[in-house]
Protein backbone atom coordinates (compact mmCIF):
# COMPACT_ATOMS: atom_id res chain seq x y z
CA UNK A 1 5.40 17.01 -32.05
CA UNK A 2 4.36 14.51 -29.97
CA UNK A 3 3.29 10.65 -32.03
CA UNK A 4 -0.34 9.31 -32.00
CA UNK A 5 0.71 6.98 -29.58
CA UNK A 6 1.65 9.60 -26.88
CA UNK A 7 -1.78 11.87 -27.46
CA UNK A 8 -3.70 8.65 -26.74
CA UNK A 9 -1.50 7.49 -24.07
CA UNK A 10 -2.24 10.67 -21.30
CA UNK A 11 -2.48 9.62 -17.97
CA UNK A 12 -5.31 11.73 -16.82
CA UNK A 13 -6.82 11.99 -12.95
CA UNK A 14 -10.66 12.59 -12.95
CA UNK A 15 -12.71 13.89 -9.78
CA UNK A 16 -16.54 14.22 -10.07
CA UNK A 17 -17.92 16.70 -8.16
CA UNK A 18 -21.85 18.14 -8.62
CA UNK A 19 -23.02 21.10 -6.87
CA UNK A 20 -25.82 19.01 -5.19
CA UNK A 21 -25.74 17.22 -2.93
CA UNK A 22 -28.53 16.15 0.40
CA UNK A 23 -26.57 14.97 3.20
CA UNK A 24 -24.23 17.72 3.30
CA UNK A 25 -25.67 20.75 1.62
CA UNK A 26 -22.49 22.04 -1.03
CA UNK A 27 -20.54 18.84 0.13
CA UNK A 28 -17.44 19.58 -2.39
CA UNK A 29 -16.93 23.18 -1.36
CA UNK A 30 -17.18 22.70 2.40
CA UNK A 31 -14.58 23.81 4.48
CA UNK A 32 -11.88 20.88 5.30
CA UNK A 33 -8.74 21.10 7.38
CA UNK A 34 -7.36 24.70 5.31
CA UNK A 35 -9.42 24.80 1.98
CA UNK A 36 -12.36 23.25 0.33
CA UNK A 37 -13.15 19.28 0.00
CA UNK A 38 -12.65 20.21 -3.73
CA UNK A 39 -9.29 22.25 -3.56
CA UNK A 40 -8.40 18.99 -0.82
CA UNK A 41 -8.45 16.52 -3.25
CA UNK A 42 -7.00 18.68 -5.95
CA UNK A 43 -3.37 18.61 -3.68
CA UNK A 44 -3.86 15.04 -3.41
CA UNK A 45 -4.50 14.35 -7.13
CA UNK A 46 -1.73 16.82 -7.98
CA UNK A 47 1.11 14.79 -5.65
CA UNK A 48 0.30 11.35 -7.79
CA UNK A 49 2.94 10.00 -9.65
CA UNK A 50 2.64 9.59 -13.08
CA UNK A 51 -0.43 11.45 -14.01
CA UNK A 52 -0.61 14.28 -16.81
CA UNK A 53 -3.09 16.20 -16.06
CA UNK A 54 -6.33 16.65 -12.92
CA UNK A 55 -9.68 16.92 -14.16
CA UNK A 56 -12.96 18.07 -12.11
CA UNK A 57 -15.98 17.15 -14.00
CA UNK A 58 -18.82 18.88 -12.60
CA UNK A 59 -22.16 21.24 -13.30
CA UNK A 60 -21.62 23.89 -11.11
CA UNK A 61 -19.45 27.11 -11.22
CA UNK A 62 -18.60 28.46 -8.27
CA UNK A 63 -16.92 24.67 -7.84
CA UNK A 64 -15.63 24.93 -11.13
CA UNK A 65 -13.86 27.87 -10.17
CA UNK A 66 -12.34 26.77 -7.20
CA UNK A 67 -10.56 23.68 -9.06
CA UNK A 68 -9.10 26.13 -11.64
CA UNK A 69 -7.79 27.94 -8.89
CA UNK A 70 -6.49 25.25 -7.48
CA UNK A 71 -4.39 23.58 -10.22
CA UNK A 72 -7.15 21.48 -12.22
CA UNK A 73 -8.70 21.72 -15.78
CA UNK A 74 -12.45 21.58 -15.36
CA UNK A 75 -15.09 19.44 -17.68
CA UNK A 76 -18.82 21.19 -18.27
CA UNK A 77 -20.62 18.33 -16.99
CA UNK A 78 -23.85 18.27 -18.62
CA UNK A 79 -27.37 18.38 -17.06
CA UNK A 80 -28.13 14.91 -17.98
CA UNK A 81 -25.21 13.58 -15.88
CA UNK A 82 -25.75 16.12 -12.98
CA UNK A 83 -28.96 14.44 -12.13
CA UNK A 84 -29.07 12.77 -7.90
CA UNK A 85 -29.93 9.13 -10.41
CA UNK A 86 -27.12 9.54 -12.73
CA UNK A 87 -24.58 7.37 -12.47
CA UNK A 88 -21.05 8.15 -12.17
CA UNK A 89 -19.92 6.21 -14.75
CA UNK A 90 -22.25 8.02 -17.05
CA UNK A 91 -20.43 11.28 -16.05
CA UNK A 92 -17.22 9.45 -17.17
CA UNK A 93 -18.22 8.25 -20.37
CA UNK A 94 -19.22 11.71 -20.79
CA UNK A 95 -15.73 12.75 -20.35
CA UNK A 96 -13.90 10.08 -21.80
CA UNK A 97 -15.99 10.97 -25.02
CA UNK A 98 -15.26 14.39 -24.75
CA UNK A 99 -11.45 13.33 -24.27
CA UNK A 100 -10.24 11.13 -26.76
CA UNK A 101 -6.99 11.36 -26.15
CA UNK A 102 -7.08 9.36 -22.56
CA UNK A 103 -5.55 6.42 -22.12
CA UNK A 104 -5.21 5.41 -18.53
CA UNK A 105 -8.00 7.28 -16.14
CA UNK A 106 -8.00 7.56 -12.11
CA UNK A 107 -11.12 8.22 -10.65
CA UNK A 108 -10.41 9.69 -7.55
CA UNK A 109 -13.56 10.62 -4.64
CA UNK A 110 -14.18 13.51 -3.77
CA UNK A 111 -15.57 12.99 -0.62
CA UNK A 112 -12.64 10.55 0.69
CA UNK A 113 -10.05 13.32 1.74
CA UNK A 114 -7.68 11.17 3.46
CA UNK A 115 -6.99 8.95 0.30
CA UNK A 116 -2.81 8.84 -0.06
CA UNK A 117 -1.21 10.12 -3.02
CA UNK A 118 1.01 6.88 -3.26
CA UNK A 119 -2.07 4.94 -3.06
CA UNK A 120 -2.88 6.17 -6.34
CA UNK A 121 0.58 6.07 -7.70
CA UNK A 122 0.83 2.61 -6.74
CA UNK A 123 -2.20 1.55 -8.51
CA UNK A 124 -0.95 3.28 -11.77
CA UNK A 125 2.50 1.36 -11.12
CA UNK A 126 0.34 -1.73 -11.18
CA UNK A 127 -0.98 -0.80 -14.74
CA UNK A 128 1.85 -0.74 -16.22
CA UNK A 129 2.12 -4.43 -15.62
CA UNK A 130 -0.43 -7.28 -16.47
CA UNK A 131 -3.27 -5.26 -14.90
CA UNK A 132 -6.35 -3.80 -16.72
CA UNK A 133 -7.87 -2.25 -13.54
CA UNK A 134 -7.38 -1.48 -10.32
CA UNK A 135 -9.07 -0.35 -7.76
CA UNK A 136 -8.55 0.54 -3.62
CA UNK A 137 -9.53 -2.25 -0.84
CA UNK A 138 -10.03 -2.46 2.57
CA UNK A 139 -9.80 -5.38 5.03
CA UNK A 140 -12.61 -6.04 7.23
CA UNK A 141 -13.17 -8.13 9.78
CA UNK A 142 -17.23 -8.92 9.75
CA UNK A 143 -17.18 -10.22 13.61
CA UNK A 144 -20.10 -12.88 14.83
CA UNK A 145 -22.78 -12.24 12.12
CA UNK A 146 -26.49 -13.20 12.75
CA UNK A 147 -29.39 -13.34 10.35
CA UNK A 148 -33.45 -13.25 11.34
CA UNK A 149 -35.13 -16.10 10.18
CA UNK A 150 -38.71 -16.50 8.66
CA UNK A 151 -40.09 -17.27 11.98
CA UNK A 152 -38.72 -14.15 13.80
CA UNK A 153 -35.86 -16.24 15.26
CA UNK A 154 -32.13 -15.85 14.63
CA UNK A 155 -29.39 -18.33 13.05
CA UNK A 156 -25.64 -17.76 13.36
CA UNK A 157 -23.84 -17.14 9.84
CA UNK A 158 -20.43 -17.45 9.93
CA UNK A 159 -20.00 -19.64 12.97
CA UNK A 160 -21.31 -22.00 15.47
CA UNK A 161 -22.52 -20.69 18.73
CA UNK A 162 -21.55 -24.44 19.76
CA UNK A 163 -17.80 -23.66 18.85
CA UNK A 164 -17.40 -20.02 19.43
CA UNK A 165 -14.33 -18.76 17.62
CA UNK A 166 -12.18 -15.56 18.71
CA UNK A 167 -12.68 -12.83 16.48
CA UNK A 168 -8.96 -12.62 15.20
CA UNK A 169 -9.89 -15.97 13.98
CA UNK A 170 -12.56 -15.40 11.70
CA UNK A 171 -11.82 -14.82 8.17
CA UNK A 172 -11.92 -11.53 7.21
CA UNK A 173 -13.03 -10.46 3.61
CA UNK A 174 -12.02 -6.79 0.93
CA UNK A 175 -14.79 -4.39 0.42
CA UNK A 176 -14.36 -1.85 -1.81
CA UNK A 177 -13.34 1.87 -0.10
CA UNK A 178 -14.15 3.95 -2.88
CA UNK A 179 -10.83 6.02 -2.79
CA UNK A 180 -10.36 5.59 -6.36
CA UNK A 181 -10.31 3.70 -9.72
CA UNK A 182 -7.75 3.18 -12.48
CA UNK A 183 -8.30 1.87 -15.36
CA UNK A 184 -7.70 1.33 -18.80
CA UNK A 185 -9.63 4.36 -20.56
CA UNK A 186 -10.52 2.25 -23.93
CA UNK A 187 -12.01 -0.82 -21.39
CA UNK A 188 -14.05 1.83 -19.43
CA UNK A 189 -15.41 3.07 -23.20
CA UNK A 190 -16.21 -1.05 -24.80
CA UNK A 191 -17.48 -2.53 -21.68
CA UNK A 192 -18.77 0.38 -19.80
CA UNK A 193 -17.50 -0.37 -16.75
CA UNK A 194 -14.54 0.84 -14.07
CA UNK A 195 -13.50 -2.84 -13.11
CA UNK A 196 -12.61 -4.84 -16.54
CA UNK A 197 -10.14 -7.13 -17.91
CA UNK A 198 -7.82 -8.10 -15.26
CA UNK A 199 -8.27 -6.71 -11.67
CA UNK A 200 -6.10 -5.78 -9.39
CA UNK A 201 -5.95 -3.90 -5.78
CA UNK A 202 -4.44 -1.80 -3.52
CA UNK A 203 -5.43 -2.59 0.19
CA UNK A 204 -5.92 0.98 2.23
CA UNK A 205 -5.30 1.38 5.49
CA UNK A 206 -8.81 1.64 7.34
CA UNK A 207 -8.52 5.29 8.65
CA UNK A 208 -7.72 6.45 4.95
CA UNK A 209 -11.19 4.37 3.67
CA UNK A 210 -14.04 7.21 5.19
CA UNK A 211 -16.37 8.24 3.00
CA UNK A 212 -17.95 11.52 3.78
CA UNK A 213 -22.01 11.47 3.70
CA UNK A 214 -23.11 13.06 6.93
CA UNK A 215 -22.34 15.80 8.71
CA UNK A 216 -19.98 12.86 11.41
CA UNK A 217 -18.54 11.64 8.78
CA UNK A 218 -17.03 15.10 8.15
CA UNK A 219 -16.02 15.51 12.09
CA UNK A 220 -14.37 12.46 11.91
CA UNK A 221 -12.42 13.01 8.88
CA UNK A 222 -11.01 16.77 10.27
CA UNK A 223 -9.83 14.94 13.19
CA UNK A 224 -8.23 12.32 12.19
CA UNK A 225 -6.93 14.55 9.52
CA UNK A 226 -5.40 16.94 12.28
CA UNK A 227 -4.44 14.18 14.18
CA UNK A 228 -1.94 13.53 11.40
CA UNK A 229 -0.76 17.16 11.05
CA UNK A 230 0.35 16.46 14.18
CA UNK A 231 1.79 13.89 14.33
CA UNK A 232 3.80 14.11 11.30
CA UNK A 233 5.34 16.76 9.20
CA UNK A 234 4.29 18.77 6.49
CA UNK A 235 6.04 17.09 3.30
CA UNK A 236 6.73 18.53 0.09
CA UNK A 237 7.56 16.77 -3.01
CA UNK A 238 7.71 17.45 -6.63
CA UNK A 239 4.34 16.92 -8.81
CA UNK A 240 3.14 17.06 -12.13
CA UNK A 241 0.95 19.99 -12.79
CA UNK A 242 -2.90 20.14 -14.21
CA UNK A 243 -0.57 21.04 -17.62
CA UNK A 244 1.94 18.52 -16.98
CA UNK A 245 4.72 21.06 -15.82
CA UNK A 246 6.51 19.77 -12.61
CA UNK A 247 6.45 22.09 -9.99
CA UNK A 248 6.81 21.88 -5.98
CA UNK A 249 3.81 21.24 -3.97
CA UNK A 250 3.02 20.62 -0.24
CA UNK A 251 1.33 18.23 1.15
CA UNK A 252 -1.31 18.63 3.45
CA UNK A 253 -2.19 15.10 5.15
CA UNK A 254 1.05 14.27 4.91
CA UNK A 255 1.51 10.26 6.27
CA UNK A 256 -2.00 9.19 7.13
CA UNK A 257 -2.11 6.06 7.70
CA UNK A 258 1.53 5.31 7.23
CA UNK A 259 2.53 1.54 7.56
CA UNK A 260 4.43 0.27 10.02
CA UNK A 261 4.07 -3.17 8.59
CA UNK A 262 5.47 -4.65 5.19
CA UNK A 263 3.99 -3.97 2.12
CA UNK A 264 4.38 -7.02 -1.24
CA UNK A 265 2.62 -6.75 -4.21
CA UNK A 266 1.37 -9.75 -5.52
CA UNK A 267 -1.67 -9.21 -7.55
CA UNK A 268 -2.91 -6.49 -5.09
CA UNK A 269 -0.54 -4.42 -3.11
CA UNK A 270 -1.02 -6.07 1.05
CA UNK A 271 -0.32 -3.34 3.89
CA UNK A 272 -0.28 -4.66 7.34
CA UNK A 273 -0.33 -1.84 9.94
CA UNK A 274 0.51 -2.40 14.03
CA UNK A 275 -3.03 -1.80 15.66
CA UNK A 276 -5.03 -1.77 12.35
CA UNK A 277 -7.34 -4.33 13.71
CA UNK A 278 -10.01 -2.62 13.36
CA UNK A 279 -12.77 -2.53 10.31
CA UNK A 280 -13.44 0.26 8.17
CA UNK A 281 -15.84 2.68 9.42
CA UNK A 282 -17.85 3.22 5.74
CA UNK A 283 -19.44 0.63 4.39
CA UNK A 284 -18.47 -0.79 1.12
CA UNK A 285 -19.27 2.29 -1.81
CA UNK A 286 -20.60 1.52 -5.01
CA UNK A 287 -18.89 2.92 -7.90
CA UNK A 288 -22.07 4.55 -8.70
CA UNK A 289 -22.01 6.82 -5.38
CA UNK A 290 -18.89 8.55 -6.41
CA UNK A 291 -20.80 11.96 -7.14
């Protein structure tokens, strides 16, 4: 029988996903690649390290379904956090209520399909150190930023027209992908919040960082998705299941995004990637957009 300890310890891997949704009418069960968004995210959840069980949290049943069948255990989200105003973290409160006996949660998004399993993994890894959070970054390089002025004129920000700078030379800044966020369950339930205690990151390649809103976003995310099919082979590896059994499992998107660079963890986990130059394509996502 397992202690106290180990029933509040469980590693568990939380996706939200409501039936609703206005840019993409039934965003989570749209078709994507070979199954649903839903079912997508599901294989990647499944293929992290570490994790005891999958959850979906969500109001609707035909998506509820669908996880089931696809390896997860599914929370009855209630109305209240179902609403297009609630918040996601009032969806995980819900759950974390409802689950007492989490201790470390990953909030994974739904709508980012090309997220990495090791991502995740990594940013558990990271947990079990001197870490209270952690959550996935992108590097972005803002380029030659204006601003209007009061009297409909313009004003450099971040650089003087004077002293031009090359664009490799400007700093570049992390804005938060939206991939996913781990965290210490019992920080998430006293301080209400995905991002206490002592942060840390892992930096995501930018073609793993879309966020699917529109109807492009979803184009864009097949083909780089198939681009990778292509490119590399289908991978299998062994994975906990949604009951914590280990059992084989195949990976889909199998090395999107894969670095070519060096990777060092210090504080944050740094990828550098040849001919990553570029900036992410979504704009930074607010934890409260994770649906």
């Amino acid at each position: 029988m397992a202690s106290d300890f180990t029933k509040m310890a469980e590693v568990c891997i939380l996706i939200l996903a409501r039936g609703g949704s206005k840019g993409i009418p039934r965003k989570n069960m749209v078709h994507f690649v070979s199954k649903s968004l839903i079912a997508h995210c599901i294989s990647t959840a499944r293929m992290v390290t570490k994790a005891d069980s999958v959850w979906v949290s969500t109001d609707d049943s035909e998506i509820a379904a669908e996880s089931e069948a696809a390896g997860a255990r599914v929370h009855h989200r209630s109305a209240a956090t179902s609403t297009d105003t609630a918040s996601s973290l009032s969806a995980v409160l819900e759950f974390l209520g409802d689950r007492p006996e989490v201790g470390t949660l990953a909030l994974l998004q739904c709508t980012s399909p090309l997220t990495r399993p090791e991502d995740v993994s990594r940013a558990l890894q990271m947990l079990d150190g001197s870490y209270d959070s952690v959550f996935s970054l992108v590097r972005h390089r803002p380029g030659l930023i204006w601003r209007e002025t009061e009297d409909g004129g313009l004003e450099p920000v971040n650089f003087d027209p004077l002293n031009r700078p090359r664009r490799q030379e400007l700093p570049s800044h992390l804005q938060e992908s939206g991939n996913f966020y781990v965290t210490r369950a019992a920080l998430v339930r006293s301080e209400r919040q995905l991002q206490a205690g002592r942060r840390g990151y892992v930096e995501v390649p930018p073609e793993t960082a879309i966020d699917i809103d529109t109807p492009s976003d979803l184009e864009v995310a097949r083909l780089l998705a198939r681009r990778s099919l292509i490119e590399s082979p289908r991978s299998t590896a062994e994975v906990n299941g949604s009951e914590g059994s280990v059992e084989r499992s195949t990976v889909e998107i199998g090395s999107i995004g894969s670095e070519e660079g060096s990777m060092e963890v210090k504080g944050s986990v740094k990828r550098s990637a040849e001919g990553s130059e570029g900036s992410a394509k979504r704009s930074a996502t607010e934890v409260s957009e994770l649906q």
